[in-house]
Structures are given as structure tokens and as C-alpha cells.
Amino acid sequence: MDITINHLKKIYGKRTVLDVDDYTIHSGEILGLVGNNGAGKTTLFRLILDLLKADEGNVYIGETEVNQSEAWKDTTGAYMDESFLIDYLTPEEYFYFVGKMCNLDKTTVDQRLVPYERFMNGEILGQKKLIRNLSAGNKQKVGILAALLNQPQLLILDEPFNFLDPSSQSALKHLLHTYNQETGATILVSSHNLTHTIEISTRIALLEHGKIIRDITPINDEAKQELENYFEIETQE
Ligand SMILES: Nc1ncnc2c1ncn2[C@@H]1O[C@H](COP(=O)(O)OP(=O)(O)OP(=O)(O)O)[C@@H](O)[C@H]1O
């Protein structure tokens, strides 16, 4: 599922916080989106998901302009933040609810969660806990798993490594890599963790003040060094 971005701008007051000219994310790519706080990563994802209205330009998922039709929603999974969750449900109730919206019965939902047992680490299912009482990391896991339930061709995750313990971070990298390999899905992941991003991505976009200032593929040693230098310089300033 290609994503095509045309002259996309988001402006707050007098500030242009996102300004991406022509940019295409190709089917099957794992795009890592990196950049410092306020660079525009979340804004870009929200525009792609039609959660924000662009001031200029447009976004297509496949052949569909995202603000003109709902068709892309059947093939897209996303987890941005806790607002995607329903906190008075248990994880099971939430998964079944999401499953129902995608015409999946409970048995199918249960089956689709089986491959993610390592990621759930015995702390998500069967706990009889409401989502609001889960730890931040476990809430994050529920959101990511719900985004995967419909086996999307496009998966968008905003800072998915946040709140996860090291072994869960590793499980998530494995999960994303395997999902991409098995389904050919396009995956977009933003992260402040350069090591994880480099490890999982087939392409990396570096955002600065709303603009993509580097589009890196393939991710070779030279590219890694360039990214490391960029963030080191930024932190020393
Ligand atoms: N509703 C809003 N009103 C005004 N400015 C906003 C609004 N939402 C975001 N911004 C601004 O847009 C810019 C980009 O924010 P965004 O959240 O996209 O950055 P980010 O790269 O995701 O940052 P972080 O790494 O801190 O999550 C920031 O300067 C932010 O303050």
C-alpha cells in the first residue's frame, strides 16, 4: 500500500509545523521517522490518518485521498496514543470490540492474538484488569495489538517503543519485522530510539522543523554515522 504525500502543510497561527513536498512511501517499506521533539512526526502521522486537516496539500493511501473516502480504513491499523483505547474495558473486551468493527468473531480474534504471546508476556489477557489500571507499557501493547487485529496492509505506530521494557522492545522489533516479511505490509514507525529505528527500518526519514531533511535508503554504515552525528550535535547544542 503506497502512501503519496503532495505539498502537505500544517500551520498553527503563523507557524508552519509541517511542510512536506512530494514524498512517496512505497508498499512493503518499513519507514522509520526520526527527529527531535516538535519536529512534526506526530503531526505527519495524524495528517496521514486524517485525524488532522491539512492547510495545504493532500495524502493518498493507495488510490484513495484520505479525507475523501473511508475506504483506506479497512486496510489500515494505527496506534497513536492512549486516546485510541477504551479505558473502562478489559483488554479482551477491547479486542473483541475492535474485532466486531472489523467483522471478526471472538474465536478469530483469539486466534489472531496467539502469535503475539511473547509480546504480551502473560500480562495482557486473563488479568481481569480494566485497561485504565494497566501499566503504561501494557496499555501501549494493547493499542499496538488492536492495530494489528485486522491484519492491516498499512500499520502506523507513533513511538511504539515508549514505556516498553527492554525485552518487550526486542519482542516488538521481532514482531514488526516478521509481520512485514509475512504480509508485505507497509509500516510507519516514529521513534526517538535511533538504534531500534535503524535496526527495523528499510528507510529512514529525518524531520527537522517540519521538513524531511534526509531520506535515507539503504541504511548502510555511512547513513548510520550521519544520523548518529546529527543527534549528537543536536544534543550538544
Ligand atoms: N494543536 C496545536 N496547536 C499549536 N501547535 C501545535 C499543536 N499540535 C502540535 N503543535 C506544534 O507542532 C509542532 C510539531 O509537533 P509534533 O507533536 O508533531 O512533533 P513531534 O515530532 O511528534 O514531537 P515529539 O518528539 O516531542 O513527540 C510542535 O512545535 C508542536 O508544539
PDB file of C-alpha atoms and ligand atoms in Angstrom:
ATOM      1  CA  MET A   1       0.000   0.000   0.000  1.00  0.00           C
ATOM      2  CA  ASP A   2       1.806   3.145  -1.236  1.00  0.00           C
ATOM      3  CA  ILE A   3       1.363   6.418   0.610  1.00  0.00           C
ATOM      4  CA  THR A   4       1.667   9.515  -1.561  1.00  0.00           C
ATOM      5  CA  ILE A   5       2.140  12.935   0.002  1.00  0.00           C
ATOM      6  CA  ASN A   6       1.675  16.047  -2.139  1.00  0.00           C
ATOM      7  CA  HIS A   7       2.717  19.518  -0.947  1.00  0.00           C
ATOM      8  CA  LEU A   8       1.423  18.838   2.547  1.00  0.00           C
ATOM      9  CA  LYS A   9       1.374  21.734   5.023  1.00  0.00           C
ATOM     10  CA  LYS A  10       0.079  22.175   8.544  1.00  0.00           C
ATOM     11  CA  ILE A  11       0.119  25.658  10.005  1.00  0.00           C
ATOM     12  CA  TYR A  12      -0.688  26.742  13.577  1.00  0.00           C
ATOM     13  CA  GLY A  13      -1.052  30.501  13.841  1.00  0.00           C
ATOM     14  CA  LYS A  14       1.915  31.858  11.941  1.00  0.00           C
ATOM     15  CA  ARG A  15       3.990  28.709  12.395  1.00  0.00           C
ATOM     16  CA  THR A  16       4.322  26.082   9.703  1.00  0.00           C
ATOM     17  CA  VAL A  17       4.871  22.905  11.724  1.00  0.00           C
ATOM     18  CA  LEU A  18       4.804  20.524   8.762  1.00  0.00           C
ATOM     19  CA  ASP A  19       5.916  21.186   5.201  1.00  0.00           C
ATOM     20  CA  VAL A  20       6.469  18.050   3.132  1.00  0.00           C
ATOM     21  CA  ASP A  21       6.698  18.488  -0.620  1.00  0.00           C
ATOM     22  CA  ASP A  22       6.389  15.341  -2.747  1.00  0.00           C
ATOM     23  CA  TYR A  23       7.080  12.161  -0.853  1.00  0.00           C
ATOM     24  CA  THR A  24       6.068   8.569  -1.577  1.00  0.00           C
ATOM     25  CA  ILE A  25       6.344   5.700   0.884  1.00  0.00           C
ATOM     26  CA  HIS A  26       6.380   2.510  -1.138  1.00  0.00           C
ATOM     27  CA  SER A  27       4.424  -0.641  -0.491  1.00  0.00           C
ATOM     28  CA  GLY A  28       6.298  -3.015   1.835  1.00  0.00           C
ATOM     29  CA  GLU A  29       8.701  -0.422   3.212  1.00  0.00           C
ATOM     30  CA  ILE A  30       9.328  -0.030   6.923  1.00  0.00           C
ATOM     31  CA  LEU A  31       9.786   3.700   7.281  1.00  0.00           C
ATOM     32  CA  GLY A  32      11.391   4.963  10.476  1.00  0.00           C
ATOM     33  CA  LEU A  33      10.524   8.584  11.167  1.00  0.00           C
ATOM     34  CA  VAL A  34      13.048  10.349  13.385  1.00  0.00           C
ATOM     35  CA  GLY A  35      13.528  13.906  14.563  1.00  0.00           C
ATOM     36  CA  ASN A  36      13.795  15.922  17.727  1.00  0.00           C
ATOM     37  CA  ASN A  37      10.884  16.972  19.939  1.00  0.00           C
ATOM     38  CA  GLY A  38       8.472  19.132  17.992  1.00  0.00           C
ATOM     39  CA  ALA A  39       9.937  18.168  14.592  1.00  0.00           C
ATOM     40  CA  GLY A  40       6.466  17.200  13.321  1.00  0.00           C
ATOM     41  CA  LYS A  41       6.429  13.379  13.472  1.00  0.00           C
ATOM     42  CA  THR A  42       3.057  13.066  15.203  1.00  0.00           C
ATOM     43  CA  THR A  43       1.597  15.808  13.021  1.00  0.00           C
ATOM     44  CA  LEU A  44       2.640  13.936   9.878  1.00  0.00           C
ATOM     45  CA  PHE A  45       1.097  10.659  11.110  1.00  0.00           C
ATOM     46  CA  ARG A  46      -2.117  12.453  12.133  1.00  0.00           C
ATOM     47  CA  LEU A  47      -2.386  14.033   8.691  1.00  0.00           C
ATOM     48  CA  ILE A  48      -1.866  10.653   7.009  1.00  0.00           C
ATOM     49  CA  LEU A  49      -4.617   9.186   9.207  1.00  0.00           C
ATOM     50  CA  ASP A  50      -6.958  12.109   8.530  1.00  0.00           C
ATOM     51  CA  LEU A  51      -7.012  12.960  12.236  1.00  0.00           C
ATOM     52  CA  LEU A  52      -5.917  16.488  11.342  1.00  0.00           C
ATOM     53  CA  LYS A  53      -6.976  18.756   8.498  1.00  0.00           C
ATOM     54  CA  ALA A  54      -4.136  19.900   6.243  1.00  0.00           C
ATOM     55  CA  ASP A  55      -3.843  23.587   5.400  1.00  0.00           C
ATOM     56  CA  GLU A  56      -2.413  22.708   2.017  1.00  0.00           C
ATOM     57  CA  GLY A  57      -1.831  19.562   0.004  1.00  0.00           C
ATOM     58  CA  ASN A  58      -3.122  16.033   0.352  1.00  0.00           C
ATOM     59  CA  VAL A  59      -2.316  12.448   1.252  1.00  0.00           C
ATOM     60  CA  TYR A  60      -3.258   9.306  -0.659  1.00  0.00           C
ATOM     61  CA  ILE A  61      -3.250   5.806   0.781  1.00  0.00           C
ATOM     62  CA  GLY A  62      -3.193   3.630  -2.298  1.00  0.00           C
ATOM     63  CA  GLU A  63      -5.600   5.299  -4.725  1.00  0.00           C
ATOM     64  CA  THR A  64      -7.693   6.946  -2.024  1.00  0.00           C
ATOM     65  CA  GLU A  65      -7.308  10.529  -0.844  1.00  0.00           C
ATOM     66  CA  VAL A  66      -7.649  10.084   2.900  1.00  0.00           C
ATOM     67  CA  ASN A  67     -10.121  12.908   3.512  1.00  0.00           C
ATOM     68  CA  GLN A  68     -12.357  11.980   0.574  1.00  0.00           C
ATOM     69  CA  SER A  69     -13.293   8.382   1.431  1.00  0.00           C
ATOM     70  CA  GLU A  70     -13.220   5.939   4.337  1.00  0.00           C
ATOM     71  CA  ALA A  71     -12.113   3.013   2.139  1.00  0.00           C
ATOM     72  CA  TRP A  72      -8.489   3.040   3.369  1.00  0.00           C
ATOM     73  CA  LYS A  73      -9.615   2.462   6.959  1.00  0.00           C
ATOM     74  CA  ASP A  74     -10.392  -1.220   6.238  1.00  0.00           C
ATOM     75  CA  THR A  75      -6.737  -1.862   5.417  1.00  0.00           C
ATOM     76  CA  THR A  76      -5.030   0.477   7.876  1.00  0.00           C
ATOM     77  CA  GLY A  77      -4.136  -0.128  11.522  1.00  0.00           C
ATOM     78  CA  ALA A  78      -2.756   2.571  13.773  1.00  0.00           C
ATOM     79  CA  TYR A  79      -1.891   3.305  17.360  1.00  0.00           C
ATOM     80  CA  MET A  80      -1.002   6.894  18.197  1.00  0.00           C
ATOM     81  CA  ASP A  81      -1.699   7.240  21.912  1.00  0.00           C
ATOM     82  CA  GLU A  82      -3.987   6.247  24.795  1.00  0.00           C
ATOM     83  CA  SER A  83      -6.906   8.132  23.285  1.00  0.00           C
ATOM     84  CA  PHE A  84      -7.240   5.149  20.905  1.00  0.00           C
ATOM     85  CA  LEU A  85      -8.118   2.881  23.862  1.00  0.00           C
ATOM     86  CA  ILE A  86     -11.372   2.462  25.794  1.00  0.00           C
ATOM     87  CA  ASP A  87     -10.157   2.507  29.350  1.00  0.00           C
ATOM     88  CA  TYR A  88     -13.234   1.061  31.097  1.00  0.00           C
ATOM     89  CA  LEU A  89     -12.920  -2.204  29.145  1.00  0.00           C
ATOM     90  CA  THR A  90     -10.599  -5.112  29.839  1.00  0.00           C
ATOM     91  CA  PRO A  91      -8.081  -5.842  27.055  1.00  0.00           C
ATOM     92  CA  GLU A  92     -10.210  -8.823  25.929  1.00  0.00           C
ATOM     93  CA  GLU A  93     -13.369  -6.686  25.766  1.00  0.00           C
ATOM     94  CA  TYR A  94     -11.475  -4.045  23.829  1.00  0.00           C
ATOM     95  CA  PHE A  95     -10.008  -6.563  21.354  1.00  0.00           C
ATOM     96  CA  TYR A  96     -13.472  -8.091  20.784  1.00  0.00           C
ATOM     97  CA  PHE A  97     -14.925  -4.606  20.306  1.00  0.00           C
ATOM     98  CA  VAL A  98     -12.275  -3.740  17.708  1.00  0.00           C
ATOM     99  CA  GLY A  99     -12.762  -7.199  16.163  1.00  0.00           C
ATOM    100  CA  LYS A 100     -16.514  -6.585  15.865  1.00  0.00           C
ATOM    101  CA  MET A 101     -15.880  -3.384  13.913  1.00  0.00           C
ATOM    102  CA  CYS A 102     -13.771  -5.446  11.508  1.00  0.00           C
ATOM    103  CA  ASN A 103     -16.330  -8.296  11.296  1.00  0.00           C
ATOM    104  CA  LEU A 104     -14.119 -10.690  13.249  1.00  0.00           C
ATOM    105  CA  ASP A 105     -15.783 -13.136  15.645  1.00  0.00           C
ATOM    106  CA  LYS A 106     -14.321 -13.819  19.089  1.00  0.00           C
ATOM    107  CA  THR A 107     -12.651 -17.069  18.010  1.00  0.00           C
ATOM    108  CA  THR A 108     -10.870 -15.290  15.161  1.00  0.00           C
ATOM    109  CA  VAL A 109      -9.757 -12.501  17.495  1.00  0.00           C
ATOM    110  CA  ASP A 110      -8.393 -15.102  19.959  1.00  0.00           C
ATOM    111  CA  GLN A 111      -6.552 -16.889  17.119  1.00  0.00           C
ATOM    112  CA  ARG A 112      -5.045 -13.659  15.804  1.00  0.00           C
ATOM    113  CA  LEU A 113      -3.594 -12.864  19.225  1.00  0.00           C
ATOM    114  CA  VAL A 114      -1.847 -16.232  19.581  1.00  0.00           C
ATOM    115  CA  PRO A 115       1.321 -15.257  17.636  1.00  0.00           C
ATOM    116  CA  TYR A 116       1.808 -12.318  19.986  1.00  0.00           C
ATOM    117  CA  GLU A 117       2.044 -14.327  23.206  1.00  0.00           C
ATOM    118  CA  ARG A 118       5.726 -13.475  23.661  1.00  0.00           C
ATOM    119  CA  PHE A 119       4.938  -9.761  23.305  1.00  0.00           C
ATOM    120  CA  MET A 120       2.024  -9.988  25.782  1.00  0.00           C
ATOM    121  CA  ASN A 121       4.259 -11.768  28.288  1.00  0.00           C
ATOM    122  CA  GLY A 122       1.292 -13.128  30.269  1.00  0.00           C
ATOM    123  CA  GLU A 123       0.253  -9.640  31.381  1.00  0.00           C
ATOM    124  CA  ILE A 124      -2.470  -8.674  28.951  1.00  0.00           C
ATOM    125  CA  LEU A 125      -5.022 -11.497  28.687  1.00  0.00           C
ATOM    126  CA  GLY A 126      -6.844 -13.132  31.602  1.00  0.00           C
ATOM    127  CA  GLN A 127      -5.833 -10.454  34.102  1.00  0.00           C
ATOM    128  CA  LYS A 128      -9.391  -9.230  34.805  1.00  0.00           C
ATOM    129  CA  LYS A 129      -7.997  -5.705  34.867  1.00  0.00           C
ATOM    130  CA  LEU A 130      -9.509  -2.706  33.144  1.00  0.00           C
ATOM    131  CA  ILE A 131      -7.263  -1.022  30.604  1.00  0.00           C
ATOM    132  CA  ARG A 132      -7.137   2.088  32.802  1.00  0.00           C
ATOM    133  CA  ASN A 133      -5.481   0.014  35.539  1.00  0.00           C
ATOM    134  CA  LEU A 134      -2.747  -1.422  33.305  1.00  0.00           C
ATOM    135  CA  SER A 135       0.815  -0.102  33.364  1.00  0.00           C
ATOM    136  CA  ALA A 136       1.787   2.393  30.667  1.00  0.00           C
ATOM    137  CA  GLY A 137       3.747  -0.304  28.813  1.00  0.00           C
ATOM    138  CA  ASN A 138       0.894  -2.786  28.879  1.00  0.00           C
ATOM    139  CA  LYS A 139      -1.554  -0.128  27.655  1.00  0.00           C
ATOM    140  CA  GLN A 140       0.853   0.524  24.801  1.00  0.00           C
ATOM    141  CA  LYS A 141       0.880  -3.198  23.993  1.00  0.00           C
ATOM    142  CA  VAL A 142      -2.945  -3.343  23.929  1.00  0.00           C
ATOM    143  CA  GLY A 143      -3.014  -0.442  21.463  1.00  0.00           C
ATOM    144  CA  ILE A 144      -0.391  -1.996  19.186  1.00  0.00           C
ATOM    145  CA  LEU A 145      -2.134  -5.395  19.215  1.00  0.00           C
ATOM    146  CA  ALA A 146      -5.521  -3.831  18.475  1.00  0.00           C
ATOM    147  CA  ALA A 147      -3.948  -2.056  15.487  1.00  0.00           C
ATOM    148  CA  LEU A 148      -2.755  -5.433  14.184  1.00  0.00           C
ATOM    149  CA  LEU A 149      -6.054  -7.311  14.637  1.00  0.00           C
ATOM    150  CA  ASN A 150      -7.405  -6.529  11.184  1.00  0.00           C
ATOM    151  CA  GLN A 151      -4.105  -7.653   9.605  1.00  0.00           C
ATOM    152  CA  PRO A 152      -3.601  -4.216   8.022  1.00  0.00           C
ATOM    153  CA  GLN A 153      -1.670  -3.585   4.834  1.00  0.00           C
ATOM    154  CA  LEU A 154      -0.603  -0.280   6.370  1.00  0.00           C
ATOM    155  CA  LEU A 155       0.439  -0.071  10.017  1.00  0.00           C
ATOM    156  CA  ILE A 156       1.239   3.278  11.649  1.00  0.00           C
ATOM    157  CA  LEU A 157       2.713   3.405  15.157  1.00  0.00           C
ATOM    158  CA  ASP A 158       3.723   6.611  16.953  1.00  0.00           C
ATOM    159  CA  GLU A 159       6.650   5.990  19.294  1.00  0.00           C
ATOM    160  CA  PRO A 160       5.713   2.338  19.935  1.00  0.00           C
ATOM    161  CA  PHE A 161       8.870   1.611  21.955  1.00  0.00           C
ATOM    162  CA  ASN A 162       7.874   4.178  24.598  1.00  0.00           C
ATOM    163  CA  PHE A 163       7.112   2.685  28.013  1.00  0.00           C
ATOM    164  CA  LEU A 164       8.212  -0.825  26.952  1.00  0.00           C
ATOM    165  CA  ASP A 165      10.812  -2.733  28.977  1.00  0.00           C
ATOM    166  CA  PRO A 166      13.930  -3.902  27.074  1.00  0.00           C
ATOM    167  CA  SER A 167      12.641  -7.419  26.402  1.00  0.00           C
ATOM    168  CA  SER A 168       9.301  -6.074  25.171  1.00  0.00           C
ATOM    169  CA  GLN A 169      11.168  -3.624  22.908  1.00  0.00           C
ATOM    170  CA  SER A 170      13.059  -6.551  21.471  1.00  0.00           C
ATOM    171  CA  ALA A 171       9.832  -8.572  21.084  1.00  0.00           C
ATOM    172  CA  LEU A 172       8.249  -5.621  19.283  1.00  0.00           C
ATOM    173  CA  LYS A 173      11.149  -5.348  16.830  1.00  0.00           C
ATOM    174  CA  HIS A 174      10.831  -9.052  16.080  1.00  0.00           C
ATOM    175  CA  LEU A 175       7.046  -8.723  15.731  1.00  0.00           C
ATOM    176  CA  LEU A 176       7.243  -5.806  13.282  1.00  0.00           C
ATOM    177  CA  HIS A 177       9.954  -7.438  11.203  1.00  0.00           C
ATOM    178  CA  THR A 178       8.044 -10.737  11.000  1.00  0.00           C
ATOM    179  CA  TYR A 179       4.737  -9.012  10.216  1.00  0.00           C
ATOM    180  CA  ASN A 180       6.376  -7.062   7.391  1.00  0.00           C
ATOM    181  CA  GLN A 181       8.068 -10.172   5.985  1.00  0.00           C
ATOM    182  CA  GLU A 182       4.956 -12.350   6.168  1.00  0.00           C
ATOM    183  CA  THR A 183       2.387  -9.866   4.879  1.00  0.00           C
ATOM    184  CA  GLY A 184       4.375  -7.342   2.831  1.00  0.00           C
ATOM    185  CA  ALA A 185       2.631  -4.609   4.828  1.00  0.00           C
ATOM    186  CA  THR A 186       3.889  -1.038   4.785  1.00  0.00           C
ATOM    187  CA  ILE A 187       4.899   0.029   8.297  1.00  0.00           C
ATOM    188  CA  LEU A 188       5.499   3.563   9.572  1.00  0.00           C
ATOM    189  CA  VAL A 189       7.135   3.937  12.964  1.00  0.00           C
ATOM    190  CA  SER A 190       8.278   7.106  14.702  1.00  0.00           C
ATOM    191  CA  SER A 191      10.823   6.805  17.453  1.00  0.00           C
ATOM    192  CA  HIS A 192      13.432   8.628  19.495  1.00  0.00           C
ATOM    193  CA  ASN A 193      15.369   5.393  19.755  1.00  0.00           C
ATOM    194  CA  LEU A 194      17.852   5.574  16.910  1.00  0.00           C
ATOM    195  CA  THR A 195      19.225   2.075  17.467  1.00  0.00           C
ATOM    196  CA  HIS A 196      15.809   0.422  17.228  1.00  0.00           C
ATOM    197  CA  THR A 197      14.830   2.579  14.252  1.00  0.00           C
ATOM    198  CA  ILE A 198      17.991   1.700  12.351  1.00  0.00           C
ATOM    199  CA  GLU A 199      17.533  -1.986  13.175  1.00  0.00           C
ATOM    200  CA  ILE A 200      13.954  -2.343  11.925  1.00  0.00           C
ATOM    201  CA  SER A 201      13.668   0.213   9.125  1.00  0.00           C
ATOM    202  CA  THR A 202      14.298  -0.250   5.432  1.00  0.00           C
ATOM    203  CA  ARG A 203      14.197   3.533   5.012  1.00  0.00           C
ATOM    204  CA  ILE A 204      14.556   6.450   7.416  1.00  0.00           C
ATOM    205  CA  ALA A 205      13.157   9.961   7.108  1.00  0.00           C
ATOM    206  CA  LEU A 206      14.717  12.660   9.272  1.00  0.00           C
ATOM    207  CA  LEU A 207      12.353  15.511  10.101  1.00  0.00           C
ATOM    208  CA  GLU A 208      13.557  18.933  11.223  1.00  0.00           C
ATOM    209  CA  HIS A 209      11.175  21.837  11.812  1.00  0.00           C
ATOM    210  CA  GLY A 210       8.502  20.067   9.766  1.00  0.00           C
ATOM    211  CA  LYS A 211      10.658  19.304   6.744  1.00  0.00           C
ATOM    212  CA  ILE A 212      12.148  15.991   5.650  1.00  0.00           C
ATOM    213  CA  ILE A 213      15.803  16.995   5.539  1.00  0.00           C
ATOM    214  CA  ARG A 214      17.182  13.496   4.875  1.00  0.00           C
ATOM    215  CA  ASP A 215      15.603  10.479   3.216  1.00  0.00           C
ATOM    216  CA  ILE A 216      17.874   7.553   3.826  1.00  0.00           C
ATOM    217  CA  THR A 217      17.880   4.253   1.968  1.00  0.00           C
ATOM    218  CA  PRO A 218      19.611   1.844   2.093  1.00  0.00           C
ATOM    219  CA  ILE A 219      20.627   2.178   5.716  1.00  0.00           C
ATOM    220  CA  ASN A 220      24.335   1.473   5.479  1.00  0.00           C
ATOM    221  CA  ASP A 221      27.152   2.287   7.915  1.00  0.00           C
ATOM    222  CA  GLU A 222      27.653   5.738   6.426  1.00  0.00           C
ATOM    223  CA  ALA A 223      23.979   6.586   6.909  1.00  0.00           C
ATOM    224  CA  LYS A 224      24.047   5.313  10.492  1.00  0.00           C
ATOM    225  CA  GLN A 225      27.047   7.505  11.231  1.00  0.00           C
ATOM    226  CA  GLU A 226      25.351  10.512   9.686  1.00  0.00           C
ATOM    227  CA  LEU A 227      22.249  10.029  11.842  1.00  0.00           C
ATOM    228  CA  GLU A 228      24.304   9.479  14.978  1.00  0.00           C
ATOM    229  CA  ASN A 229      26.289  12.636  14.271  1.00  0.00           C
ATOM    230  CA  TYR A 230      23.092  14.606  13.675  1.00  0.00           C
ATOM    231  CA  PHE A 231      21.592  13.679  17.017  1.00  0.00           C
ATOM    232  CA  GLU A 232      24.888  14.053  18.906  1.00  0.00           C
ATOM    233  CA  ILE A 233      25.371  17.543  17.504  1.00  0.00           C
ATOM    234  CA  GLU A 234      21.790  18.426  18.381  1.00  0.00           C
ATOM    235  CA  THR A 235      22.155  17.247  21.977  1.00  0.00           C
ATOM    236  CA  GLN A 236      25.449  19.110  22.477  1.00  0.00           C
ATOM    237  CA  GLU A 237      23.955  22.440  21.376  1.00  0.00           C
TER     238      GLU A 237
HETATM  239  N1  LIG B   1      -2.822  21.888  18.443  1.00  0.00           N
HETATM  240  C1  LIG B   1      -1.657  22.529  18.288  1.00  0.00           C
HETATM  241  N2  LIG B   1      -1.587  23.879  18.350  1.00  0.00           N
HETATM  242  C2  LIG B   1      -0.418  24.524  18.164  1.00  0.00           C
HETATM  243  N3  LIG B   1       0.762  23.930  17.911  1.00  0.00           N
HETATM  244  C3  LIG B   1       0.751  22.588  17.840  1.00  0.00           C
HETATM  245  C4  LIG B   1      -0.443  21.816  18.025  1.00  0.00           C
HETATM  246  N4  LIG B   1      -0.135  20.497  17.892  1.00  0.00           N
HETATM  247  C5  LIG B   1       1.194  20.450  17.640  1.00  0.00           C
HETATM  248  N5  LIG B   1       1.723  21.696  17.619  1.00  0.00           N
HETATM  249  C6  LIG B   1       3.110  22.048  17.363  1.00  0.00           C
HETATM  250  O1  LIG B   1       3.519  21.404  16.173  1.00  0.00           O
HETATM  251  C7  LIG B   1       4.895  21.062  16.263  1.00  0.00           C
HETATM  252  C8  LIG B   1       5.085  19.604  15.870  1.00  0.00           C
HETATM  253  O2  LIG B   1       4.545  18.784  16.912  1.00  0.00           O
HETATM  254  P1  LIG B   1       4.575  17.193  16.835  1.00  0.00           P
HETATM  255  O3  LIG B   1       3.826  16.701  18.031  1.00  0.00           O
HETATM  256  O4  LIG B   1       4.118  16.769  15.512  1.00  0.00           O
HETATM  257  O5  LIG B   1       6.120  16.888  16.974  1.00  0.00           O
HETATM  258  P2  LIG B   1       6.854  15.504  17.258  1.00  0.00           P
HETATM  259  O6  LIG B   1       7.977  15.412  16.283  1.00  0.00           O
HETATM  260  O7  LIG B   1       5.861  14.395  17.261  1.00  0.00           O
HETATM  261  O8  LIG B   1       7.424  15.753  18.715  1.00  0.00           O
HETATM  262  P3  LIG B   1       7.767  14.744  19.928  1.00  0.00           P
HETATM  263  O9  LIG B   1       9.009  14.020  19.535  1.00  0.00           O
HETATM  264  O10 LIG B   1       8.005  15.683  21.073  1.00  0.00           O
HETATM  265  O11 LIG B   1       6.572  13.853  20.139  1.00  0.00           O
HETATM  266  C9  LIG B   1       5.351  21.394  17.688  1.00  0.00           C
HETATM  267  O12 LIG B   1       6.018  22.629  17.678  1.00  0.00           O
HETATM  268  C10 LIG B   1       4.040  21.499  18.435  1.00  0.00           C
HETATM  269  O13 LIG B   1       4.153  22.399  19.509  1.00  0.00           O
END
